[in-house]
Amino acid sequence: MNKLLIAVSTLGLIAAGGTGVAFAADVSKAPSKKITVFYPGASGMEWILKGTLHGGAKGIKKGESCVGCHVDEKTGNEEAPDIGNKIVAGEKSKDMALEPEPIMGKPGSIPVTVQAAHDADNLYLRFTWKNTGFSSGKKMDADNPIKLAVMLEEPGKVEYDTVGGCWPTCHNDVRTMPGVKDDKKTKYVVGGNLAAGKYFDIFQYKSGKGQKPNDGYIADKRVMDGGKALLDAKGELKGDTWTVTFTRKLAGGEGDVKLETGKTYNFGFAIHDDYTHGRYHYVSLGYKLGLDDPKAEINAVKQ
Amino acid sequence: MSDTQNSSKGWCTALCKPSGRYSLLTLLLGGFVAGIIVWGGFNTAMEATNQLEFCIGCHEMKDNVYQEYKKTIHYSNRSGVRAICSDCHVPKDYAHKMMRKIQASKEVWSKITGTIDTKEKFEAKRLELAQREWARMKDSDSRECRNCHSFEGMDLDKQKQRSRKNHEMAQKEGKTCIDCHKGIAHQRPKGMPEEDEE
C-alpha cells in the first residue's frame, strides 16, 4: 500500500513538473526597500517644470530625476517627509501653497516597505505600511478606504519621463487639480499614444468590499481596464499594518509594459487613504524597477 | 564792468597769488587738516548711508522689503552673522561703491515724488525694481554675494543633496549666484517671467 502511495505521489509530481506547474514566488521573502510616499498637493507636471515655482525645474529640463535631488545618494535620506508635512499644512514655497486647503491632522507622509520578486512568468510586488488611521470625515470615494496604484513605463517614450514616477501623467487641468475645467478629465501624458508606446501602465488595488482591481493604462486619457497583465491584487489590514500584493504577468497585452531582464522601467506608486480620490493621495518619487538587476532601485529578484 | 565780475576776478587773483600772510608750512598743515575733515566727513557720511538704520529710515523700505528680509537666513541664523542691506546692495570697493551711490541718488528723486510710497505702488513696481537689481548683480558676477560666499569655500559634501547637485551644475555651466538665488531675501515679484529663472 505504502509503495503504491509513493509511486502515485511521484507520478503526480512528475506530471506537475511536466505540465509546467510552478509554485509562485514568495515576495514576502524578497529584499525590501523603504520608500516614503508623501502628500503632493497640487504639484502637477506644470508646477514641476516652472522654475519660478520649483527650483528643481532647471535640473528636470536637463534630464535630472526627482530622486536625484530629493534623496541623498550618500545617506539615503529622503526629503519626502519634510516636503509632505509642508504641503499638507499649506505652507508656502516660493509664495505659493501647493495645498490651497490645508488638511489638519493628516500625516504628510507614510514610510512604505516595497518588495519585488519574479519568476519565469510573473512579477510580484508587495507593499506594507502602518495604517495612518486618519479620518477627515469626508468620503470622496465612499467605497474604498484604501487604494494603492502602481505605474510602470518604458523609459524614453514619454516626454520628461526622466523625472520619474507618475508625474508625467499629472497635470494642472485634470480633475481635482486647481486648473480643472472639465471635472471628468483624467490623467494623461503629453503626446500620449498607445500604439507608439507613449503611455504609462497602471494597475490598482482597491480595499472596498467586492471591489475589483483595475488594470489599465494612461495615454491621451486614463483607461482603467482592459489590461491583460494583472492576475491578482490582494490587500489586508492586520493589526495596524496594511499589506498589498500584486501578481502581474511579465508580458500582458496592449497597454501593459512588457518586463524583460536587462532593462529598467520607470516605477511609481500612490496610496489613497481616508476614502480619498484624485490628487488627495500619497505618492512616491520615481524609481527604476529591474529584474535581477542589483543596480535597479527596486530589484525584483528571481525565485 | 559790473560788481559781480569785479568780485570773481578778485577771488581768482587771491587764489592764484602766493600768500604773503601765511607760511608754506601753515598752508600745508591747514590743507592737510582740512583734507582730513572734508574727506573723512564725506566718507563718514557715505558710510552712514550704508547702515541698516539709514536704509529703513524710509517707510518704503521699512514696511516692505525690510519686513520680508527679517524672515530670512540673512537676517537671523544659528551663527549670528548678519548681512544687512548694503552688504548685498552696495559694492565694497571704492570705485564701484561711488558709482552705485551716484546711481542711488536717483532714488532720492523717487522718494520726493513718491513713486513707491504706498503698498500698492510698491507692489506695482516690485518686478521692475527687482529686475534692475538682478541685472546689476548678474553683471558683476554676483560680486556682493561673493564677498562672503565662494564655490572654492563650499564643502559640497556637507550640503543637502539638491544643493550639492545644483551647485555642481552651476559650476559646470559657469552660472552666477543670482541666476538661481532670486528672492532669497525678499518676496519674489508677482508675475515674474519664467525667463528670469532660466
XYZ file of C-alpha atoms in Angstrom:
501
model
C 0.000 0.000 0.000
C 2.798 2.400 1.015
C 4.725 1.597 -2.137
C 1.621 2.331 -4.193
C 1.151 5.737 -2.486
C 4.775 6.712 -3.069
C 4.529 5.672 -6.710
C 1.319 7.690 -7.212
C 2.809 10.761 -5.493
C 5.987 10.559 -7.537
C 3.987 10.258 -10.729
C 1.900 13.228 -9.665
C 4.964 15.395 -9.081
C 6.492 14.384 -12.400
C 3.212 15.181 -14.135
C 3.007 18.579 -12.437
C 6.559 19.440 -13.447
C 5.962 18.226 -16.933
C 2.939 20.424 -17.432
C 4.845 23.485 -16.224
C 3.010 23.994 -12.937
C 5.277 26.116 -10.769
C 4.999 27.490 -7.282
C 4.531 31.248 -7.098
C 7.448 33.260 -5.775
C 7.160 34.290 -2.144
C 7.563 38.039 -2.431
C 7.440 38.448 1.350
C 10.931 36.953 1.417
C 12.335 39.284 -1.259
C 14.762 42.071 -0.315
C 12.953 45.194 0.814
C 13.340 48.889 0.163
C 11.856 51.669 2.244
C 10.194 54.346 0.148
C 8.385 57.248 1.769
C 5.264 58.306 -0.050
C 4.251 61.891 0.606
C 1.327 64.226 0.133
C 1.999 66.154 -3.100
C -0.888 68.627 -3.050
C -1.328 70.156 -6.478
C 2.251 69.756 -7.659
C 1.452 68.624 -11.186
C 3.873 68.472 -14.081
C 3.332 72.141 -14.948
C 4.432 73.129 -11.442
C 7.438 70.780 -11.653
C 8.603 72.485 -14.845
C 8.017 76.072 -13.712
C 11.307 77.489 -12.498
C 9.695 80.447 -10.763
C 7.823 77.991 -8.521
C 10.059 74.917 -8.354
C 13.812 75.363 -8.029
C 14.416 71.919 -9.484
C 12.848 72.795 -12.849
C 16.240 73.599 -14.371
C 17.584 70.180 -13.429
C 14.465 68.384 -14.643
C 14.742 70.066 -18.034
C 18.305 68.764 -18.242
C 17.251 65.202 -17.510
C 17.608 65.087 -13.729
C 15.144 62.909 -11.821
C 13.224 63.870 -8.676
C 15.163 61.269 -6.696
C 18.420 62.813 -7.944
C 17.788 65.872 -5.791
C 15.339 64.721 -3.124
C 17.032 61.528 -1.922
C 20.568 61.791 -0.590
C 22.700 59.438 -2.641
C 25.174 59.048 0.219
C 22.921 58.576 3.209
C 19.688 57.501 1.538
C 17.853 60.211 3.500
C 14.617 61.208 1.863
C 13.242 64.742 1.784
C 9.763 63.298 1.245
C 8.656 63.554 4.925
C 9.572 67.259 5.101
C 8.044 68.019 1.740
C 4.821 66.197 2.624
C 4.491 67.905 6.008
C 4.929 71.339 4.474
C 2.490 70.752 1.640
C -0.300 69.167 3.695
C -0.061 72.043 6.188
C -0.495 74.562 3.388
C 2.960 76.046 3.867
C 4.051 78.292 1.038
C 7.005 77.556 -1.185
C 8.130 80.464 -3.358
C 4.981 82.330 -2.331
C 2.667 79.513 -3.404
C 0.878 76.930 -1.284
C 0.665 73.607 -3.081
C -2.324 72.693 -0.948
C -4.764 75.604 -1.036
C -6.945 73.860 1.567
C -4.639 72.516 4.310
C -5.806 69.246 5.869
C -5.414 69.478 9.620
C -4.018 66.350 11.248
C -3.321 64.443 8.057
C 0.170 62.948 8.136
C 2.454 64.436 5.492
C 3.974 61.109 4.527
C 3.935 57.338 5.029
C 7.006 55.107 5.006
C 6.283 52.042 2.881
C 8.275 48.824 2.574
C 8.408 47.674 -1.017
C 9.415 44.175 -2.095
C 9.629 42.750 -5.579
C 10.252 39.303 -6.976
C 9.636 37.466 -10.201
C 9.598 34.016 -11.691
C 9.523 32.876 -15.284
C 6.090 34.359 -15.909
C 5.162 36.911 -13.295
C 6.217 39.948 -11.327
C 5.230 40.029 -7.668
C 5.050 43.272 -5.721
C 4.380 43.649 -2.028
C 3.750 46.904 -0.154
C 3.454 47.169 3.629
C 2.831 50.246 5.740
C 1.363 51.337 9.043
C -2.239 52.427 8.698
C -2.428 56.187 9.258
C -5.812 55.897 10.944
C -6.514 59.436 9.813
C -10.104 60.350 9.160
C -11.165 63.685 7.747
C -14.799 62.638 7.803
C -15.070 63.357 4.080
C -15.576 60.250 1.994
C -14.634 61.271 -1.537
C -14.649 57.609 -2.597
C -17.087 56.099 -0.123
C -16.485 52.558 -1.393
C -12.763 52.409 -0.778
C -10.975 53.313 2.441
C -7.637 52.467 0.816
C -6.365 52.213 -2.742
C -2.874 51.520 -3.998
C -1.918 52.131 -7.619
C 1.338 51.278 -9.391
C 2.541 52.829 -12.622
C 5.187 51.479 -14.968
C 6.700 52.981 -18.080
C 9.357 52.021 -20.546
C 11.897 54.861 -20.310
C 12.455 57.088 -23.282
C 8.925 57.050 -24.578
C 7.057 59.793 -22.746
C 8.164 63.425 -22.609
C 10.000 64.243 -19.362
C 9.740 60.650 -18.177
C 13.265 61.038 -16.777
C 11.617 62.915 -13.912
C 10.362 59.502 -12.829
C 7.275 58.320 -11.030
C 3.784 59.288 -12.025
C 4.390 62.985 -12.640
C 4.275 62.961 -16.434
C 0.635 61.821 -16.086
C -0.336 64.511 -13.583
C -1.414 67.873 -14.958
C -2.958 71.036 -13.674
C -6.131 70.627 -15.727
C -7.183 67.157 -14.595
C -9.951 66.543 -12.089
C -9.356 67.759 -8.519
C -6.419 69.912 -9.701
C -6.646 73.724 -9.436
C -6.738 74.371 -13.178
C -9.545 71.929 -13.946
C -12.173 72.995 -16.459
C -13.733 69.598 -17.071
C -14.121 67.649 -13.828
C -14.223 64.384 -15.766
C -10.797 64.925 -17.270
C -8.442 62.202 -16.086
C -4.689 61.807 -16.080
C -2.885 61.844 -19.429
C 0.583 62.104 -20.885
C 1.586 64.784 -23.362
C 1.546 63.213 -26.822
C 0.044 60.039 -25.343
C -0.224 57.290 -27.940
C -0.742 53.658 -27.014
C 0.421 52.303 -30.374
C 3.638 54.313 -30.189
C 4.330 53.116 -26.652
C 3.773 56.594 -25.202
C 1.804 55.579 -22.161
C 2.061 54.624 -18.545
C 0.827 51.219 -17.452
C -1.347 51.395 -14.328
C -2.838 48.798 -12.013
C -4.616 49.405 -8.744
C -5.762 47.570 -5.646
C -8.997 48.798 -4.041
C -9.872 47.802 -0.496
C -13.647 48.147 -0.697
C -15.811 45.046 -0.313
C -16.352 43.405 -3.672
C -14.185 45.997 -5.446
C -12.213 44.540 -8.320
C -8.686 45.663 -9.044
C -8.013 47.812 -12.084
C -5.564 47.142 -14.876
C -5.309 49.841 -17.484
C -3.071 52.495 -18.982
C -2.660 56.254 -19.293
C -2.047 57.643 -22.768
C -4.101 60.553 -24.100
C -6.511 59.705 -21.272
C -6.708 57.256 -18.421
C -8.301 53.879 -19.141
C -8.677 51.787 -16.018
C -9.498 48.410 -17.517
C -8.717 46.168 -20.440
C -5.233 45.233 -19.270
C -4.213 41.605 -19.596
C -1.259 41.555 -17.234
C -2.678 41.817 -13.729
C -3.509 38.402 -12.332
C -4.222 39.254 -8.750
C -4.277 42.135 -6.275
C -4.794 41.419 -2.602
C -4.775 43.571 0.463
C -5.390 43.202 4.147
C -5.192 45.277 7.277
C -3.710 43.142 10.037
C -3.412 44.966 13.326
C -2.179 48.383 12.281
C -0.361 47.215 9.158
C -1.614 47.210 5.614
C -0.185 44.681 3.168
C -0.989 44.838 -0.516
C 0.402 42.342 -3.028
C 0.170 42.224 -6.780
C 0.793 39.355 -9.142
C 1.322 40.609 -12.652
C 2.369 38.803 -15.785
C 5.719 39.957 -17.144
C 4.074 40.341 -20.513
C 0.419 41.202 -20.974
C -1.319 42.858 -23.857
C -1.915 46.329 -25.180
C -1.267 48.928 -22.502
C 0.804 46.515 -20.407
C 4.522 47.289 -20.254
C 6.450 44.141 -21.142
C 9.050 43.443 -18.474
C 12.343 41.890 -19.514
C 15.642 41.237 -17.798
C 18.417 43.617 -18.764
C 16.055 46.610 -18.891
C 14.855 49.008 -16.213
C 11.450 50.614 -16.023
C 10.068 53.768 -14.515
C 8.176 52.810 -11.392
C 5.990 54.868 -9.103
C 3.108 54.163 -6.768
C 0.421 56.037 -4.891
C -1.710 55.330 -1.837
C -5.132 56.844 -1.299
C -6.136 56.609 2.348
C -9.120 58.068 4.200
C -11.527 57.306 1.313
C -9.846 59.898 -0.881
C -9.641 60.151 -4.648
C -7.892 62.237 -7.280
C -4.898 64.237 -6.166
C -5.564 63.715 -2.442
C -3.180 60.783 -2.285
C 0.329 59.984 -1.147
C 2.811 59.445 -3.956
C 6.290 58.058 -4.318
C 9.021 59.750 -6.266
C 10.069 57.851 -9.365
C 12.294 54.801 -9.094
C 13.730 52.294 -11.518
C 12.437 48.737 -11.408
C 14.617 45.983 -12.825
C 14.570 42.204 -12.955
C 17.669 40.655 -11.358
C 19.464 43.977 -11.674
C 21.302 44.924 -8.476
C 21.749 48.462 -9.839
C 17.997 48.989 -10.113
C 16.499 50.901 -7.186
C 13.829 48.210 -6.945
C 15.291 44.909 -7.938
C 12.808 42.096 -8.498
C 14.816 39.002 -7.725
C 14.067 35.681 -9.353
C 12.720 32.988 -7.065
C 32.312 146.231 -15.695
C 29.773 145.033 -13.164
C 30.360 144.483 -9.428
C 29.896 140.684 -9.799
C 32.617 140.408 -12.407
C 34.965 142.507 -10.224
C 34.258 140.293 -7.253
C 35.013 136.957 -9.061
C 38.160 138.428 -10.587
C 39.273 139.399 -7.078
C 38.745 135.838 -5.773
C 40.640 134.326 -8.684
C 43.543 136.743 -8.122
C 43.556 135.988 -4.410
C 43.541 132.188 -5.020
C 46.294 132.349 -7.623
C 48.609 134.773 -5.765
C 51.267 133.384 -3.386
C 50.288 134.088 0.178
C 52.152 136.900 1.791
C 50.496 136.291 5.138
C 50.773 132.509 5.868
C 53.892 130.374 5.771
C 54.061 127.419 3.393
C 54.057 125.038 6.371
C 50.902 126.620 7.772
C 49.250 126.343 4.421
C 50.325 122.701 4.028
C 49.194 121.761 7.505
C 45.972 123.700 7.099
C 45.324 121.966 3.794
C 46.129 118.559 5.321
C 43.764 119.063 8.263
C 41.057 120.467 6.026
C 41.535 117.485 3.720
C 41.094 115.048 6.586
C 37.992 116.835 7.759
C 36.398 117.101 4.334
C 37.447 113.647 3.095
C 36.780 111.949 6.410
C 33.483 113.715 6.748
C 32.467 112.718 3.253
C 33.337 109.076 3.835
C 31.720 109.019 7.252
C 28.561 110.476 5.758
C 28.699 107.949 2.911
C 29.214 105.071 5.347
C 26.265 106.317 7.363
C 24.133 105.728 4.277
C 25.277 102.087 4.370
C 23.763 101.455 7.786
C 20.628 99.375 8.143
C 19.003 102.172 10.135
C 19.536 104.586 7.263
C 18.035 102.167 4.732
C 14.916 101.600 6.790
C 14.622 105.283 7.619
C 12.208 105.442 4.706
C 8.876 103.744 5.273
C 9.030 102.428 1.698
C 11.869 100.105 2.729
C 10.821 99.556 6.325
C 7.267 98.473 5.545
C 8.048 96.280 2.564
C 11.412 94.698 1.843
C 12.728 95.005 5.407
C 9.820 93.016 6.826
C 10.459 90.252 4.283
C 14.208 90.245 4.891
C 13.647 89.834 8.657
C 12.216 86.356 7.989
C 15.252 85.154 6.067
C 18.529 83.480 6.966
C 20.460 86.619 6.024
C 18.821 88.382 8.969
C 18.776 85.624 11.571
C 20.713 82.377 11.627
C 22.424 79.998 14.035
C 25.872 81.600 13.725
C 24.717 85.182 14.225
C 26.351 86.532 11.082
C 24.012 89.093 9.585
C 24.125 90.535 6.094
C 22.480 93.958 6.092
C 21.064 95.819 3.081
C 24.364 97.366 1.985
C 26.221 94.052 2.174
C 24.171 92.830 -0.756
C 23.217 96.045 -2.500
C 26.330 98.245 -2.217
C 29.759 97.233 -3.565
C 32.616 97.187 -1.068
C 35.378 98.568 -3.290
C 35.577 102.325 -3.575
C 35.124 102.845 -7.306
C 32.081 100.608 -7.639
C 30.693 101.922 -4.375
C 30.882 105.520 -5.635
C 29.201 104.584 -8.893
C 26.441 102.799 -7.002
C 25.962 105.790 -4.699
C 25.686 108.141 -7.642
C 23.097 105.842 -9.221
C 21.288 105.664 -5.888
C 20.961 109.448 -5.792
C 18.141 108.992 -8.300
C 16.269 107.182 -5.547
C 16.111 110.464 -3.648
C 14.069 111.905 -6.501
C 11.790 108.868 -6.424
C 11.360 109.402 -2.701
C 10.433 113.052 -3.210
C 7.995 112.248 -5.995
C 6.543 109.277 -4.087
C 6.856 106.610 -6.782
C 6.561 103.752 -4.251
C 5.081 105.496 -1.238
C 2.119 103.140 -0.847
C 1.927 99.341 -0.645
C 0.070 99.248 -3.945
C 2.601 101.445 -5.729
C 5.448 99.364 -4.311
C 3.891 96.098 -5.482
C 3.210 97.587 -8.908
C 6.884 98.472 -9.229
C 8.383 95.483 -7.418
C 9.177 93.475 -10.539
C 10.875 96.410 -12.252
C 12.957 97.186 -9.163
C 13.884 93.549 -8.689
C 14.832 93.035 -12.311
C 17.066 96.104 -12.196
C 18.871 94.747 -9.148
C 19.113 91.214 -10.576
C 20.677 92.661 -13.729
C 23.186 94.643 -11.665
C 24.119 91.543 -9.680
C 24.410 89.398 -12.801
C 26.644 91.999 -14.490
C 29.006 91.962 -11.541
C 29.071 88.137 -11.357
C 27.220 88.391 -8.040
C 30.156 90.310 -6.587
C 28.376 91.208 -3.363
C 27.295 87.588 -2.759
C 30.858 86.503 -3.353
C 32.157 88.851 -0.661
C 31.013 86.083 1.687
C 30.287 83.018 -0.467
C 32.502 81.215 -2.953
C 32.434 77.907 -4.783
C 36.007 77.322 -3.577
C 34.953 77.683 0.038
C 31.971 75.345 -0.279
C 32.150 71.840 1.105
C 29.600 70.218 -1.172
C 29.663 67.038 0.913
C 28.123 68.959 3.775
C 25.267 70.214 1.657
C 21.887 68.646 1.095
C 21.655 66.516 -1.995
C 19.732 69.068 -4.046
C 22.038 71.933 -3.061
C 25.038 69.803 -3.965
C 23.539 68.862 -7.329
C 22.616 72.433 -8.171
C 25.981 73.843 -7.130
C 27.810 71.214 -9.163
C 25.644 72.036 -12.164
C 26.104 75.796 -11.661
C 29.893 75.485 -11.530
C 29.960 73.342 -14.636
C 27.809 75.829 -16.518
C 29.550 78.954 -15.232
C 26.449 80.252 -13.501
C 26.487 83.059 -11.008
C 24.724 83.165 -7.627
C 21.830 85.407 -8.664
C 20.952 83.099 -11.568
C 19.381 80.724 -9.044
C 19.063 82.647 -5.793
C 16.481 85.262 -6.680
C 14.061 86.059 -3.908
C 16.185 84.733 -1.060
C 15.929 87.902 1.000
C 12.726 89.456 -0.324
C 9.482 88.252 -1.797
C 9.661 87.271 -5.395
C 7.655 89.673 -7.555
C 4.283 88.528 -8.763
C 4.279 87.943 -12.485
C 7.989 87.214 -12.540
C 8.713 85.999 -16.079
C 9.885 82.418 -16.457
C 12.996 83.566 -18.347
C 14.206 85.204 -15.125
C 14.564 81.662 -13.778
C 16.323 80.168 -16.769
